[in-house]
């Protein structure tokens, strides 16, 4: 599965557009991470636990996007983007979305 943030794929042509696909995950940070982040925010610096959580969330959303595109019969997703929203102060939503399509072979 080719996933690209570009609108076009050099050397290939979009043969069929199958529509928008997305992968979504919502995760909660545990109390320890919240407390650690609050303490770290006093001194500054990277919040490594929260960074790891966000990296895992993006990977999970990307895997779900790929599954949705494959289920639609796509061999590529173009114009892929991530959207992140914080909900309720402790929940993070990560959505990967793009346009599922089939490309011509070179």
PDB file of N, CA, C and O in Angstrom, residues 5-39:
ATOM      1  N   UNK A   5       1.691  11.876   1.169  1.00  0.00           N
ATOM      2  CA  UNK A   5       1.068  13.161   1.479  1.00  0.00           C
ATOM      3  C   UNK A   5       0.920  14.012   0.221  1.00  0.00           C
ATOM      4  O   UNK A   5       0.253  15.042   0.259  1.00  0.00           O
ATOM      5  N   UNK A   6       1.506  13.563  -0.874  1.00  0.00           N
ATOM      6  CA  UNK A   6       1.407  14.300  -2.142  1.00  0.00           C
ATOM      7  C   UNK A   6       0.036  14.058  -2.773  1.00  0.00           C
ATOM      8  O   UNK A   6      -0.616  13.056  -2.506  1.00  0.00           O
ATOM      9  N   UNK A   7      -0.372  14.965  -3.643  1.00  0.00           N
ATOM     10  CA  UNK A   7      -1.640  14.804  -4.361  1.00  0.00           C
ATOM     11  C   UNK A   7      -1.481  13.938  -5.598  1.00  0.00           C
ATOM     12  O   UNK A   7      -2.466  13.403  -6.100  1.00  0.00           O
ATOM     13  N   UNK A   8      -0.272  13.822  -6.091  1.00  0.00           N
ATOM     14  CA  UNK A   8       0.028  13.026  -7.274  1.00  0.00           C
ATOM     15  C   UNK A   8       1.207  12.124  -6.967  1.00  0.00           C
ATOM     16  O   UNK A   8       1.998  12.402  -6.065  1.00  0.00           O
ATOM     17  N   UNK A   9       1.337  11.056  -7.753  1.00  0.00           N
ATOM     18  CA  UNK A   9       2.470  10.149  -7.599  1.00  0.00           C
ATOM     19  C   UNK A   9       3.268  10.209  -8.898  1.00  0.00           C
ATOM     20  O   UNK A   9       2.758   9.823  -9.953  1.00  0.00           O
ATOM     21  N   UNK A  10       4.492  10.702  -8.858  1.00  0.00           N
ATOM     22  CA  UNK A  10       5.300  10.820 -10.072  1.00  0.00           C
ATOM     23  C   UNK A  10       5.404   9.483 -10.810  1.00  0.00           C
ATOM     24  O   UNK A  10       5.657   8.439 -10.203  1.00  0.00           O
ATOM     25  N   UNK A  11       5.165   9.521 -12.119  1.00  0.00           N
ATOM     26  CA  UNK A  11       5.264   8.330 -12.950  1.00  0.00           C
ATOM     27  C   UNK A  11       4.042   7.437 -12.913  1.00  0.00           C
ATOM     28  O   UNK A  11       3.998   6.412 -13.592  1.00  0.00           O
ATOM     29  N   UNK A  12       3.048   7.782 -12.124  1.00  0.00           N
ATOM     30  CA  UNK A  12       1.816   6.996 -12.024  1.00  0.00           C
ATOM     31  C   UNK A  12       0.628   7.928 -12.236  1.00  0.00           C
ATOM     32  O   UNK A  12       0.734   9.139 -12.057  1.00  0.00           O
ATOM     33  N   UNK A  13      -0.487   7.340 -12.576  1.00  0.00           N
ATOM     34  CA  UNK A  13      -1.706   8.125 -12.782  1.00  0.00           C
ATOM     35  C   UNK A  13      -2.824   7.499 -11.950  1.00  0.00           C
ATOM     36  O   UNK A  13      -2.919   6.281 -11.839  1.00  0.00           O
ATOM     37  N   UNK A  14      -3.653   8.340 -11.360  1.00  0.00           N
ATOM     38  CA  UNK A  14      -4.797   7.838 -10.612  1.00  0.00           C
ATOM     39  C   UNK A  14      -5.800   7.285 -11.617  1.00  0.00           C
ATOM     40  O   UNK A  14      -6.303   7.997 -12.475  1.00  0.00           O
ATOM     41  N   UNK A  15      -6.046   5.992 -11.514  1.00  0.00           N
ATOM     42  CA  UNK A  15      -6.971   5.317 -12.430  1.00  0.00           C
ATOM     43  C   UNK A  15      -8.406   5.385 -11.901  1.00  0.00           C
ATOM     44  O   UNK A  15      -9.340   5.661 -12.653  1.00  0.00           O
ATOM     45  N   UNK A  16      -8.578   5.126 -10.601  1.00  0.00           N
ATOM     46  CA  UNK A  16      -9.902   5.126  -9.981  1.00  0.00           C
ATOM     47  C   UNK A  16      -9.796   5.767  -8.600  1.00  0.00           C
ATOM     48  O   UNK A  16      -8.921   5.401  -7.820  1.00  0.00           O
ATOM     49  N   UNK A  17     -10.690   6.706  -8.316  1.00  0.00           N
ATOM     50  CA  UNK A  17     -10.785   7.286  -6.974  1.00  0.00           C
ATOM     51  C   UNK A  17     -11.882   6.528  -6.236  1.00  0.00           C
ATOM     52  O   UNK A  17     -13.017   6.453  -6.697  1.00  0.00           O
ATOM     53  N   UNK A  18     -11.527   5.962  -5.091  1.00  0.00           N
ATOM     54  CA  UNK A  18     -12.465   5.149  -4.323  1.00  0.00           C
ATOM     55  C   UNK A  18     -13.093   5.917  -3.163  1.00  0.00           C
ATOM     56  O   UNK A  18     -14.007   5.425  -2.525  1.00  0.00           O
ATOM     57  N   UNK A  19     -12.592   7.087  -2.889  1.00  0.00           N
ATOM     58  CA  UNK A  19     -13.185   7.927  -1.852  1.00  0.00           C
ATOM     59  C   UNK A  19     -12.284   8.120  -0.645  1.00  0.00           C
ATOM     60  O   UNK A  19     -11.194   7.574  -0.549  1.00  0.00           O
ATOM     61  N   UNK A  20     -12.805   8.897   0.291  1.00  0.00           N
ATOM     62  CA  UNK A  20     -12.058   9.213   1.502  1.00  0.00           C
ATOM     63  C   UNK A  20     -12.023   8.001   2.429  1.00  0.00           C
ATOM     64  O   UNK A  20     -13.005   7.276   2.573  1.00  0.00           O
ATOM     65  N   UNK A  21     -10.872   7.797   3.026  1.00  0.00           N
ATOM     66  CA  UNK A  21     -10.713   6.756   4.042  1.00  0.00           C
ATOM     67  C   UNK A  21     -10.025   7.376   5.250  1.00  0.00           C
ATOM     68  O   UNK A  21      -9.342   8.389   5.133  1.00  0.00           O
ATOM     69  N   UNK A  22     -10.252   6.769   6.409  1.00  0.00           N
ATOM     70  CA  UNK A  22      -9.608   7.290   7.604  1.00  0.00           C
ATOM     71  C   UNK A  22      -9.335   6.168   8.587  1.00  0.00           C
ATOM     72  O   UNK A  22      -9.925   5.097   8.522  1.00  0.00           O
ATOM     73  N   UNK A  23      -8.417   6.436   9.480  1.00  0.00           N
ATOM     74  CA  UNK A  23      -8.126   5.570  10.612  1.00  0.00           C
ATOM     75  C   UNK A  23      -8.124   6.441  11.842  1.00  0.00           C
ATOM     76  O   UNK A  23      -7.510   7.508  11.858  1.00  0.00           O
ATOM     77  N   UNK A  24      -8.820   6.012  12.865  1.00  0.00           N
ATOM     78  CA  UNK A  24      -9.033   6.843  14.038  1.00  0.00           C
ATOM     79  C   UNK A  24      -8.684   6.078  15.300  1.00  0.00           C
ATOM     80  O   UNK A  24      -8.962   4.883  15.411  1.00  0.00           O
ATOM     81  N   UNK A  25      -8.060   6.753  16.251  1.00  0.00           N
ATOM     82  CA  UNK A  25      -7.842   6.187  17.574  1.00  0.00           C
ATOM     83  C   UNK A  25      -7.999   7.286  18.610  1.00  0.00           C
ATOM     84  O   UNK A  25      -7.679   8.449  18.350  1.00  0.00           O
ATOM     85  N   UNK A  26      -8.531   6.910  19.753  1.00  0.00           N
ATOM     86  CA  UNK A  26      -8.646   7.822  20.888  1.00  0.00           C
ATOM     87  C   UNK A  26      -7.971   7.132  22.058  1.00  0.00           C
ATOM     88  O   UNK A  26      -8.280   5.988  22.374  1.00  0.00           O
ATOM     89  N   UNK A  27      -7.056   7.822  22.673  1.00  0.00           N
ATOM     90  CA  UNK A  27      -6.303   7.233  23.785  1.00  0.00           C
ATOM     91  C   UNK A  27      -6.360   8.145  24.998  1.00  0.00           C
ATOM     92  O   UNK A  27      -6.422   9.358  24.876  1.00  0.00           O
ATOM     93  N   UNK A  28      -6.274   7.513  26.143  1.00  0.00           N
ATOM     94  CA  UNK A  28      -6.230   8.225  27.409  1.00  0.00           C
ATOM     95  C   UNK A  28      -4.830   8.113  27.983  1.00  0.00           C
ATOM     96  O   UNK A  28      -4.206   7.060  27.904  1.00  0.00           O
ATOM     97  N   UNK A  29      -4.364   9.189  28.562  1.00  0.00           N
ATOM     98  CA  UNK A  29      -3.075   9.165  29.246  1.00  0.00           C
ATOM     99  C   UNK A  29      -3.312   8.729  30.682  1.00  0.00           C
ATOM    100  O   UNK A  29      -4.259   9.180  31.316  1.00  0.00           O
ATOM    101  N   UNK A  30      -2.445   7.877  31.196  1.00  0.00           N
ATOM    102  CA  UNK A  30      -2.625   7.434  32.577  1.00  0.00           C
ATOM    103  C   UNK A  30      -2.205   8.523  33.551  1.00  0.00           C
ATOM    104  O   UNK A  30      -1.482   9.462  33.200  1.00  0.00           O
ATOM    105  N   UNK A  31      -2.652   8.392  34.793  1.00  0.00           N
ATOM    106  CA  UNK A  31      -2.430   9.430  35.799  1.00  0.00           C
ATOM    107  C   UNK A  31      -0.949   9.719  36.022  1.00  0.00           C
ATOM    108  O   UNK A  31      -0.552  10.865  36.229  1.00  0.00           O
ATOM    109  N   UNK A  32      -0.116   8.680  35.962  1.00  0.00           N
ATOM    110  CA  UNK A  32       1.326   8.878  36.144  1.00  0.00           C
ATOM    111  C   UNK A  32       1.918   9.772  35.064  1.00  0.00           C
ATOM    112  O   UNK A  32       2.742  10.643  35.342  1.00  0.00           O
ATOM    113  N   UNK A  33       1.488   9.565  33.825  1.00  0.00           N
ATOM    114  CA  UNK A  33       1.974  10.398  32.724  1.00  0.00           C
ATOM    115  C   UNK A  33       1.501  11.828  32.897  1.00  0.00           C
ATOM    116  O   UNK A  33       2.244  12.773  32.625  1.00  0.00           O
ATOM    117  N   UNK A  34       0.267  11.996  33.337  1.00  0.00           N
ATOM    118  CA  UNK A  34      -0.268  13.332  33.560  1.00  0.00           C
ATOM    119  C   UNK A  34       0.520  14.068  34.648  1.00  0.00           C
ATOM    120  O   UNK A  34       0.870  15.225  34.494  1.00  0.00           O
ATOM    121  N   UNK A  35       0.799  13.366  35.741  1.00  0.00           N
ATOM    122  CA  UNK A  35       1.549  13.968  36.834  1.00  0.00           C
ATOM    123  C   UNK A  35       2.969  14.316  36.398  1.00  0.00           C
ATOM    124  O   UNK A  35       3.470  15.406  36.663  1.00  0.00           O
ATOM    125  N   UNK A  36       3.604  13.378  35.696  1.00  0.00           N
ATOM    126  CA  UNK A  36       4.960  13.627  35.184  1.00  0.00           C
ATOM    127  C   UNK A  36       4.999  14.803  34.233  1.00  0.00           C
ATOM    128  O   UNK A  36       5.917  15.631  34.273  1.00  0.00           O
ATOM    129  N   UNK A  37       3.983  14.913  33.369  1.00  0.00           N
ATOM    130  CA  UNK A  37       3.927  16.021  32.417  1.00  0.00           C
ATOM    131  C   UNK A  37       3.728  17.350  33.140  1.00  0.00           C
ATOM    132  O   UNK A  37       4.336  18.362  32.786  1.00  0.00           O
ATOM    133  N   UNK A  38       2.902  17.331  34.169  1.00  0.00           N
ATOM    134  CA  UNK A  38       2.673  18.558  34.940  1.00  0.00           C
ATOM    135  C   UNK A  38       3.962  19.025  35.608  1.00  0.00           C
ATOM    136  O   UNK A  38       4.286  20.215  35.599  1.00  0.00           O
ATOM    137  N   UNK A  39       4.718  18.084  36.168  1.00  0.00           N
ATOM    138  CA  UNK A  39       5.980  18.432  36.820  1.00  0.00           C
ATOM    139  C   UNK A  39       7.005  18.926  35.798  1.00  0.00           C
ATOM    140  O   UNK A  39       7.716  19.902  36.031  1.00  0.00           O
TER     141      UNK A  39
END
